[in-house]
Each structure stands twice: as structure tokens, then as C-alpha cells.
Amino acid sequence: MAEIGTDILKAKTLLENGELVGIPTETVYGLAGNALNVASVAKIFEVKDRPFFDPLIIHVADISSIGAYVENIPPLATKLAMAFWPGPLTLVLPRKKNIPDLVTSGIDTVGIRSPAHTLTNRLLRELSFPLAAPSANPFGYISPTKASHVNDQLGEKIQYILDGGECKVGIESTIVGFENNLPKIYRMGGLSIEEIESVVGKTDVHLHSSSNPKAPGQLQSHYSPKKKLVLGDLKKLINIYGSNHVGVLAFNELQNGLKPNHQRVLSPTGDLIVAAQNLFSYLRELDQLNVEIILAEEVPEVGLGRAINDRLRRASAEIGR
Ligand code: TXA
Ligand code: MG
């Protein structure tokens, strides 16, 4: 198992030696390596069992460091970074040649963001290179929101996990690319479309779901528990599947006739920010219960609710599993 701690110097030394480290961010935990070191980047793909066609995001301390890695930055990208960095926003921008092909799967853009987490931000300031970091889960599984989640799944393969507590946002960053200098949303995430539009006006959503998408986080089946997850009206689903062998993920209220410990309520007060924080750890808990199937319901399709529903739909998709 990996060592879990808050020793930034230790994380720094490992990263400088080409090793990988689990890092906290406000969205989900990342599996980080030196983005400019091809061998480290290759290790990330190997440890995650991730296909090479799925490009990585690079992480920087702040906006002042991006000029070293990207160029021809559209004015609206700068505006978004000024408004929301550090924060749950990834910008897809034309990359400079120092970013290895392996990071971007050979395409000419790179995803870049400045995470809002004190520990990781301090670590980034100590380093002379950006960190490539996908979510620290095996490819296709639920993303980790606690250090222990990382240890459970990747602890045999890495030495150290920086413990930054529970992720405050709990859902991956929103990915924004630019076509003809206009922003397009490639992945819904921890920054709501409403917040983005408050700064740049109406934006298009271009989620990709083919087998070779611009953002494979948009693969139809992704973020999935091991158990089958069925999405719909909970009362109807409980009628169909019975109440004995099911776990339930509800939005704001417990369901009748089912053991309370087989249920998780995302937010009893119906707060979508709290629901996003709890989503992945509750899915994990339900996946570990002695039940055969997970029943879940959608949440209101506003603000972070859109990203939550996006994850639930992908978790329930069976295509491509
Ligand atoms: O919140 C997050 O973004 C977390 C934390 C650790 O920062 N990271 C994360 O990384 O979710 P990952 O690798 O699990 O998801 C990154 C997504 C992938 O779906 C990938 O396809 C997309 O970003 N992506 C990366 N580079 C891209 C690019 N140049 N163009 C389009 N999509 C890109
Ligand atoms: Mg991921």
C-alpha cells in the first residue's frame, strides 16, 4: 500500500525522480507525474490502465505559468482563466512543442488547469515542471474523492499519496475548448455552465461520445461502478427490482420499504453542491454493499445538476463495457 501524508517535500522529490504521486485537488484526486518527462507520463497510462488515445490534463500553479506550455490563447480563454482559476475549469489550448505527444495523444492542443487546493498549489509552486494528472482511478471506474479511495485502487502501484482531505467539489473539472475562438464545452463538470456563461455569454455544449472523442471522459460508459446501475424513477424501479438486493442512490429523500443502510441520499436539503461532493463516494459505498444492483435517480438539471446527471447517465450506460 502507498504511504499517505502531507509531506510536500517528499512528493516533490518523488516527482523530480520521475515517480508518480497521488495528489488532492478540489475536484477529484489526481495521479500526477512530470508532464515534461515522457517516462513518467507513460507510467501514468500504465498504472491507470488507460488507453493512449485519451489525452491528459496538465496542472499549473497559476495563469502566469501557462505561456510556457500553450500559445495563441483566445481572449475568451484568458477571461475564463482570470475569472475561475484556480478552480474546476480545464482549458483546451494549442500546445507548445515542449509538451510531449504522449500527454496529448498526438493532438495539437493540451488541456490545462490550475487546481484550487492549497497543498497541491504549494507543490506546483515548488516544481519546475507542470503535473500531468488524470483522475487517480483505474480507467472507466468512479473517480476518487478521498486519499483512501486512491490507496484502495492504486496503492499497490504508487509510493505516496498527498492527503488533502475530502475533495470540496467532488466532480471533475469542466472542460472548455475553443473553435474559431469561441468557447465550446467538451465535458460538464465542477464549474456550471451558468457560471461560464456569466463571463463569456452563451456557449455551445459539444459533448463527445464516439470511440475516438475529443474528450474520452465523454465515452458513453464511464465513471462506472462495477455493479449494474439503473437510472429512473426510484419508486417504479423498486417495484420492478424489489427491495431486497438493491442499493439506492437518491437525491434528497430516503425511500420507504428499504433498509436505510442500503440507501444513500446525496443531499437531504436538495443542495446540488453537496450532492456533487457526495456523488462518487456514495457510488463507491453502494458498489461495495452486498447488493446486486444500484438504483439511482436524476437530480434537477440545473447548475452542477447537469454534471451530476451526466455522470449518472454514463455510469448507467452498458455500451462499450
Ligand atoms: O478535475 C479534473 O479535471 C481531474 C483532476 C485530477 O484535475 N482530472 C481529470 O483527468 O478528470 P482525466 O484524465 O480523468 O480526464 C481528462 C479529460 C479526458 O476526458 C480527456 O479526454 C480530456 O480531459 N482531454 C485532455 N486533453 C484534451 C484535449 N487536448 N482536447 C480535448 N479533451 C482533452
Ligand atoms: Mg477520469
Tab-separated table of C-alpha atoms and ligand atoms in Angstrom:
chain	number	residue	atom	x	y	z
A	1	MET	CA	0.000	0.000	0.000
A	2	ALA	CA	1.105	3.594	-0.537
A	3	GLU	CA	2.144	5.930	2.249
A	4	ILE	CA	-0.439	8.665	2.894
A	5	GLY	CA	0.726	12.006	4.298
A	6	THR	CA	1.087	15.742	3.849
A	7	ASP	CA	4.810	15.932	3.126
A	8	ILE	CA	5.166	18.249	0.131
A	9	LEU	CA	8.927	17.823	0.062
A	10	LYS	CA	8.576	14.072	-0.217
A	11	ALA	CA	6.053	14.446	-3.057
A	12	LYS	CA	8.387	16.893	-4.779
A	13	THR	CA	11.398	14.571	-4.548
A	14	LEU	CA	9.453	11.604	-5.897
A	15	LEU	CA	8.096	13.652	-8.794
A	16	GLU	CA	11.548	15.027	-9.609
A	17	ASN	CA	12.788	11.427	-9.725
A	18	GLY	CA	10.149	10.543	-12.306
A	19	GLU	CA	7.817	8.751	-9.872
A	20	LEU	CA	4.049	9.214	-9.610
A	21	VAL	CA	2.229	10.722	-6.628
A	22	GLY	CA	-1.480	10.831	-5.740
A	23	ILE	CA	-2.479	14.498	-5.347
A	24	PRO	CA	-5.588	16.182	-3.958
A	25	THR	CA	-7.467	18.775	-5.970
A	26	GLU	CA	-10.779	20.483	-5.320
A	27	THR	CA	-12.451	18.252	-7.951
A	28	VAL	CA	-11.086	14.701	-7.543
A	29	TYR	CA	-7.709	13.183	-6.643
A	30	GLY	CA	-5.170	13.043	-9.461
A	31	LEU	CA	-2.430	10.574	-10.359
A	32	ALA	CA	0.408	13.009	-11.013
A	33	GLY	CA	3.699	12.816	-12.852
A	34	ASN	CA	6.146	15.233	-14.502
A	35	ALA	CA	4.305	16.303	-17.672
A	36	LEU	CA	7.580	17.029	-19.465
A	37	ASN	CA	9.105	13.605	-18.723
A	38	VAL	CA	7.887	11.012	-21.238
A	39	ALA	CA	8.777	8.072	-18.982
A	40	SER	CA	6.685	9.499	-16.121
A	41	VAL	CA	3.784	10.163	-18.456
A	42	ALA	CA	3.994	6.592	-19.785
A	43	LYS	CA	3.824	5.329	-16.190
A	44	ILE	CA	0.547	7.217	-15.676
A	45	PHE	CA	-1.071	5.330	-18.573
A	46	GLU	CA	0.321	2.043	-17.302
A	47	VAL	CA	-0.795	2.488	-13.671
A	48	LYS	CA	-4.292	3.596	-14.715
A	49	ASP	CA	-4.563	1.033	-17.479
A	50	ARG	CA	-5.633	3.918	-19.657
A	51	PRO	CA	-5.718	3.795	-23.467
A	52	PHE	CA	-3.106	6.004	-25.123
A	53	PHE	CA	-5.752	7.762	-27.236
A	54	ASP	CA	-7.085	9.515	-24.112
A	55	PRO	CA	-5.081	12.737	-23.550
A	56	LEU	CA	-4.054	14.018	-20.100
A	57	ILE	CA	-4.653	17.376	-18.432
A	58	ILE	CA	-1.635	19.339	-17.207
A	59	HIS	CA	-1.752	21.276	-13.940
A	60	VAL	CA	-0.027	24.594	-13.250
A	61	ALA	CA	0.186	26.872	-10.214
A	62	ASP	CA	-1.476	29.875	-11.846
A	63	ILE	CA	-2.197	31.718	-15.065
A	64	SER	CA	1.282	33.243	-15.213
A	65	SER	CA	2.809	29.830	-15.979
A	66	ILE	CA	0.679	28.910	-18.993
A	67	GLY	CA	2.625	30.876	-21.604
A	68	ALA	CA	5.436	28.312	-21.306
A	69	TYR	CA	3.178	25.468	-22.479
A	70	VAL	CA	0.426	26.891	-24.701
A	71	GLU	CA	0.199	29.561	-27.409
A	72	ASN	CA	-2.324	31.594	-29.430
A	73	ILE	CA	-4.552	31.851	-26.389
A	74	PRO	CA	-8.020	33.133	-27.381
A	75	PRO	CA	-9.039	36.274	-25.441
A	76	LEU	CA	-12.075	34.472	-24.009
A	77	ALA	CA	-9.786	31.755	-22.627
A	78	THR	CA	-7.808	34.376	-20.731
A	79	LYS	CA	-11.046	35.870	-19.484
A	80	LEU	CA	-12.239	32.492	-18.192
A	81	ALA	CA	-8.906	31.708	-16.525
A	82	MET	CA	-8.889	35.134	-14.844
A	83	ALA	CA	-12.417	34.556	-13.564
A	84	PHE	CA	-12.212	30.934	-12.417
A	85	TRP	CA	-8.588	29.897	-11.767
A	86	PRO	CA	-7.553	28.381	-9.515
A	87	GLY	CA	-10.689	26.282	-9.923
A	88	PRO	CA	-12.554	23.423	-11.595
A	89	LEU	CA	-12.036	24.604	-15.173
A	90	THR	CA	-9.795	22.973	-17.797
A	91	LEU	CA	-8.989	24.968	-20.923
A	92	VAL	CA	-8.059	23.140	-24.127
A	93	LEU	CA	-5.495	25.316	-25.896
A	94	PRO	CA	-2.889	24.996	-28.696
A	95	ARG	CA	0.160	23.339	-27.153
A	96	LYS	CA	3.780	24.303	-27.428
A	97	LYS	CA	6.317	21.752	-28.633
A	98	ASN	CA	7.719	21.092	-25.134
A	99	ILE	CA	4.567	19.161	-24.212
A	100	PRO	CA	5.230	15.533	-25.181
A	101	ASP	CA	2.961	13.855	-27.765
A	102	LEU	CA	2.125	11.212	-25.213
A	103	VAL	CA	0.418	13.794	-22.975
A	104	THR	CA	-1.946	14.911	-25.744
A	105	SER	CA	-2.282	11.616	-27.640
A	106	GLY	CA	-0.612	13.384	-30.544
A	107	ILE	CA	-3.212	16.139	-30.987
A	108	ASP	CA	-2.114	19.767	-31.221
A	109	THR	CA	-3.992	21.029	-28.176
A	110	VAL	CA	-3.464	20.378	-24.480
A	111	GLY	CA	-5.886	20.541	-21.559
A	112	ILE	CA	-4.526	22.827	-18.823
A	113	ARG	CA	-5.824	23.927	-15.442
A	114	SER	CA	-4.816	25.468	-12.139
A	115	PRO	CA	-6.343	23.437	-9.301
A	116	ALA	CA	-7.748	25.134	-6.185
A	117	HIS	CA	-6.170	23.117	-3.421
A	118	THR	CA	-3.616	24.618	-1.030
A	119	LEU	CA	-1.376	21.552	-0.758
A	120	THR	CA	-1.223	20.876	-4.476
A	121	ASN	CA	-0.851	24.533	-5.260
A	122	ARG	CA	2.134	24.757	-2.925
A	123	LEU	CA	3.597	21.631	-4.528
A	124	LEU	CA	3.171	23.112	-8.023
A	125	ARG	CA	4.996	26.269	-6.922
A	126	GLU	CA	7.911	24.158	-5.716
A	127	LEU	CA	8.239	22.301	-9.025
A	128	SER	CA	9.948	23.467	-12.197
A	129	PHE	CA	7.526	21.485	-14.407
A	130	PRO	CA	3.733	21.107	-14.751
A	131	LEU	CA	1.998	17.965	-13.492
A	132	ALA	CA	0.138	15.678	-15.862
A	133	ALA	CA	-2.671	14.206	-13.787
A	134	PRO	CA	-5.722	12.218	-14.751
A	135	SER	CA	-8.179	11.222	-12.063
A	136	ALA	CA	-6.483	8.629	-9.832
A	137	ASN	CA	-8.767	5.694	-10.602
A	138	PRO	CA	-8.448	2.712	-12.908
A	139	PHE	CA	-9.729	3.748	-16.364
A	140	GLY	CA	-13.521	3.789	-16.550
A	141	TYR	CA	-14.155	3.449	-12.780
A	142	ILE	CA	-15.528	6.049	-10.360
A	143	SER	CA	-13.124	8.942	-9.639
A	144	PRO	CA	-11.585	9.181	-6.127
A	145	THR	CA	-12.566	11.965	-3.740
A	146	LYS	CA	-10.518	10.830	-0.703
A	147	ALA	CA	-6.909	9.691	-0.277
A	148	SER	CA	-8.173	6.291	0.879
A	149	HIS	CA	-10.019	5.804	-2.432
A	150	VAL	CA	-6.717	6.256	-4.255
A	151	ASN	CA	-4.960	3.860	-1.907
A	152	ASP	CA	-7.695	1.219	-2.297
A	153	GLN	CA	-7.288	1.104	-6.035
A	154	LEU	CA	-3.785	2.223	-6.920
A	155	GLY	CA	-1.960	1.819	-3.597
A	156	GLU	CA	0.000	-1.204	-4.824
A	157	LYS	CA	1.369	0.751	-7.750
A	158	ILE	CA	2.449	4.095	-6.282
A	159	GLN	CA	4.555	5.052	-3.278
A	160	TYR	CA	2.944	8.198	-1.951
A	161	ILE	CA	-0.410	9.955	-1.758
A	162	LEU	CA	-0.648	13.556	-0.590
A	163	ASP	CA	-3.630	13.706	1.735
A	164	GLY	CA	-5.697	16.834	1.236
A	165	GLY	CA	-8.875	15.569	2.860
A	166	GLU	CA	-12.162	15.209	1.044
A	167	CYS	CA	-12.488	16.963	-2.317
A	168	LYS	CA	-14.682	20.043	-1.945
A	169	VAL	CA	-16.211	19.953	-5.428
A	170	GLY	CA	-16.284	16.175	-5.853
A	171	ILE	CA	-16.792	16.052	-9.608
A	172	GLU	CA	-14.175	16.551	-12.356
A	173	SER	CA	-13.370	19.914	-13.895
A	174	THR	CA	-15.478	21.387	-16.675
A	175	ILE	CA	-13.531	21.190	-19.951
A	176	VAL	CA	-13.777	24.127	-22.349
A	177	GLY	CA	-12.208	24.140	-25.821
A	178	PHE	CA	-12.260	26.848	-28.481
A	179	GLU	CA	-13.404	26.635	-32.081
A	180	ASN	CA	-12.878	29.820	-34.103
A	181	ASN	CA	-12.014	31.460	-30.782
A	182	LEU	CA	-15.450	30.669	-29.372
A	183	PRO	CA	-15.792	28.522	-26.258
A	184	LYS	CA	-17.309	25.037	-26.522
A	185	ILE	CA	-17.993	22.831	-23.532
A	186	TYR	CA	-16.453	19.376	-24.012
A	187	ARG	CA	-17.163	17.958	-20.556
A	188	MET	CA	-19.606	19.173	-17.945
A	189	GLY	CA	-18.065	19.366	-14.508
A	190	GLY	CA	-17.471	21.273	-11.300
A	191	LEU	CA	-17.913	24.713	-12.842
A	192	SER	CA	-21.501	25.163	-14.001
A	193	ILE	CA	-22.398	26.303	-17.498
A	194	GLU	CA	-24.335	29.159	-15.928
A	195	GLU	CA	-21.128	30.430	-14.259
A	196	ILE	CA	-19.179	30.128	-17.515
A	197	GLU	CA	-21.891	31.927	-19.460
A	198	SER	CA	-21.945	34.735	-16.902
A	199	VAL	CA	-18.438	35.610	-18.106
A	200	VAL	CA	-18.401	34.746	-21.837
A	201	GLY	CA	-22.077	34.719	-22.831
A	202	LYS	CA	-23.946	31.854	-24.462
A	203	THR	CA	-21.771	28.798	-25.060
A	204	ASP	CA	-22.289	25.608	-27.044
A	205	VAL	CA	-22.095	22.222	-25.429
A	206	HIS	CA	-20.271	19.687	-27.605
A	207	LEU	CA	-20.041	16.527	-25.580
A	208	HIS	CA	-18.328	13.760	-27.489
A	209	SER	CA	-19.365	10.180	-27.309
A	210	SER	CA	-17.745	8.407	-30.232
A	211	SER	CA	-14.986	5.860	-29.700
A	212	ASN	CA	-12.342	8.435	-30.505
A	213	PRO	CA	-13.755	11.543	-28.891
A	214	LYS	CA	-12.189	14.890	-28.223
A	215	ALA	CA	-12.729	14.225	-24.518
A	216	PRO	CA	-12.895	10.493	-23.824
A	217	GLY	CA	-14.276	11.342	-20.384
A	218	GLN	CA	-17.278	11.605	-22.638
A	219	LEU	CA	-17.217	7.924	-23.582
A	220	GLN	CA	-20.772	6.760	-23.226
A	221	SER	CA	-19.887	4.307	-20.481
A	222	HIS	CA	-17.501	5.847	-17.955
A	223	TYR	CA	-17.314	6.728	-14.272
A	224	SER	CA	-18.944	3.361	-13.657
A	225	PRO	CA	-19.369	1.230	-10.577
A	226	LYS	CA	-18.738	-2.495	-11.037
A	227	LYS	CA	-22.379	-3.235	-10.285
A	228	LYS	CA	-25.142	-2.589	-12.770
A	229	LEU	CA	-26.646	0.863	-12.214
A	230	VAL	CA	-30.193	1.616	-13.332
A	231	LEU	CA	-31.372	5.192	-13.596
A	232	GLY	CA	-35.024	6.194	-13.396
A	233	ASP	CA	-37.962	6.827	-11.115
A	234	LEU	CA	-36.953	5.195	-7.823
A	235	LYS	CA	-40.436	4.137	-6.733
A	236	LYS	CA	-41.078	2.437	-10.076
A	237	LEU	CA	-37.633	0.832	-10.077
A	238	ILE	CA	-38.109	-0.523	-6.540
A	239	ASN	CA	-41.424	-2.032	-7.716
A	240	ILE	CA	-39.646	-3.735	-10.603
A	241	TYR	CA	-36.456	-4.876	-8.888
A	242	GLY	CA	-37.848	-5.443	-5.370
A	243	SER	CA	-36.211	-4.082	-2.246
A	244	ASN	CA	-34.022	-6.981	-1.111
A	245	HIS	CA	-30.991	-6.933	-3.333
A	246	VAL	CA	-30.816	-3.296	-4.325
A	247	GLY	CA	-28.835	-0.287	-3.187
A	248	VAL	CA	-30.397	3.122	-3.750
A	249	LEU	CA	-28.812	6.461	-4.586
A	250	ALA	CA	-31.490	9.095	-4.001
A	251	PHE	CA	-31.329	12.843	-4.468
A	252	ASN	CA	-32.969	14.199	-1.312
A	253	GLU	CA	-35.057	11.584	0.477
A	254	LEU	CA	-34.898	8.031	1.776
A	255	GLN	CA	-37.189	5.542	0.071
A	256	ASN	CA	-39.779	3.563	2.019
A	257	GLY	CA	-39.514	-0.179	2.454
A	258	LEU	CA	-35.744	-0.378	2.040
A	259	LYS	CA	-33.050	-0.746	4.669
A	260	PRO	CA	-31.628	2.727	5.386
A	261	ASN	CA	-28.075	1.342	5.240
A	262	HIS	CA	-28.725	0.234	1.660
A	263	GLN	CA	-29.521	3.812	0.732
A	264	ARG	CA	-27.529	6.988	0.233
A	265	VAL	CA	-29.122	10.419	-0.009
A	266	LEU	CA	-26.985	12.872	-1.987
A	267	SER	CA	-28.346	15.925	-0.164
A	268	PRO	CA	-31.298	15.849	2.258
A	269	THR	CA	-31.774	19.586	1.701
A	270	GLY	CA	-31.602	19.249	-2.088
A	271	ASP	CA	-28.358	21.222	-2.363
A	272	LEU	CA	-26.636	20.370	-5.666
A	273	ILE	CA	-23.203	21.440	-4.410
A	274	VAL	CA	-23.465	18.959	-1.539
A	275	ALA	CA	-24.855	16.331	-3.930
A	276	ALA	CA	-21.793	16.704	-6.189
A	277	GLN	CA	-19.461	16.402	-3.176
A	278	ASN	CA	-21.089	13.121	-2.154
A	279	LEU	CA	-21.742	11.566	-5.567
A	280	PHE	CA	-18.594	9.499	-6.147
A	281	SER	CA	-18.012	8.362	-2.566
A	282	TYR	CA	-21.644	7.232	-2.236
A	283	LEU	CA	-21.439	5.353	-5.540
A	284	ARG	CA	-18.329	3.616	-4.230
A	285	GLU	CA	-20.054	2.710	-0.956
A	286	LEU	CA	-23.048	1.298	-2.782
A	287	ASP	CA	-20.739	-0.639	-5.095
A	288	GLN	CA	-19.208	-2.279	-2.012
A	289	LEU	CA	-22.525	-3.226	-0.352
A	290	ASN	CA	-23.859	-6.729	-0.516
A	291	VAL	CA	-26.433	-5.845	-3.184
A	292	GLU	CA	-26.791	-6.883	-6.807
A	293	ILE	CA	-27.908	-3.702	-8.434
A	294	ILE	CA	-27.793	0.044	-7.793
A	295	LEU	CA	-30.908	2.108	-8.458
A	296	ALA	CA	-30.464	5.852	-8.893
A	297	GLU	CA	-32.497	8.888	-9.826
A	298	GLU	CA	-31.575	12.018	-11.728
A	299	VAL	CA	-31.237	15.347	-9.913
A	300	PRO	CA	-32.613	18.714	-11.131
A	301	GLU	CA	-30.978	19.609	-14.468
A	302	VAL	CA	-29.578	23.000	-13.396
A	303	GLY	CA	-26.146	24.203	-12.203
A	304	LEU	CA	-23.996	21.295	-11.037
A	305	GLY	CA	-27.045	19.069	-11.518
A	306	ARG	CA	-26.208	18.819	-15.209
A	307	ALA	CA	-22.752	17.400	-14.497
A	308	ILE	CA	-24.159	15.040	-11.840
A	309	ASN	CA	-26.773	13.710	-14.283
A	310	ASP	CA	-24.099	13.379	-16.972
A	311	ARG	CA	-22.037	11.144	-14.648
A	312	LEU	CA	-25.089	9.115	-13.608
A	313	ARG	CA	-26.096	8.515	-17.228
A	314	ARG	CA	-22.609	7.346	-18.134
A	315	ALA	CA	-22.438	5.168	-15.017
A	316	SER	CA	-25.652	3.508	-16.173
A	317	ALA	CA	-24.606	3.034	-19.804
A	318	GLU	CA	-23.697	-0.506	-20.732
A	319	ILE	CA	-22.395	0.264	-24.190
A	320	GLY	CA	-18.663	-0.240	-24.518
A	321	ARG	CA	-18.219	-2.033	-21.178
B	1	TXA	O1	-10.881	17.652	-12.421
B	1	TXA	C1	-10.134	17.128	-13.244
B	1	TXA	O2	-10.078	17.522	-14.408
B	1	TXA	C2	-9.253	15.957	-12.761
B	1	TXA	C3	-8.244	16.499	-11.757
B	1	TXA	C4	-7.264	15.444	-11.307
B	1	TXA	O3	-7.597	17.616	-12.278
B	1	TXA	N1	-8.624	15.347	-13.859
B	1	TXA	C5	-9.309	14.579	-14.762
B	1	TXA	O4	-8.495	13.995	-15.710
B	1	TXA	O5	-10.505	14.403	-14.721
B	1	TXA	P1	-8.966	12.788	-16.626
B	1	TXA	O6	-7.745	12.386	-17.359
B	1	TXA	O7	-9.628	11.759	-15.801
B	1	TXA	O8	-9.950	13.446	-17.619
B	1	TXA	C6	-9.416	14.369	-18.524
B	1	TXA	C7	-10.317	14.531	-19.701
B	1	TXA	C8	-10.320	13.312	-20.574
B	1	TXA	O9	-11.662	13.003	-20.865
B	1	TXA	C9	-9.590	13.780	-21.805
B	1	TXA	O10	-10.098	13.172	-22.945
B	1	TXA	C10	-9.845	15.274	-21.805
B	1	TXA	O11	-9.787	15.606	-20.463
B	1	TXA	N2	-8.787	15.983	-22.522
B	1	TXA	C11	-7.494	16.081	-22.184
B	1	TXA	N3	-6.802	16.765	-23.103
B	1	TXA	C12	-7.672	17.112	-24.055
B	1	TXA	C13	-7.577	17.832	-25.293
B	1	TXA	N4	-6.424	18.312	-25.737
B	1	TXA	N5	-8.699	18.001	-26.013
B	1	TXA	C14	-9.877	17.526	-25.571
B	1	TXA	N6	-10.044	16.825	-24.419
B	1	TXA	C15	-8.955	16.628	-23.676
B	2	MG	MG	-11.044	10.390	-15.291
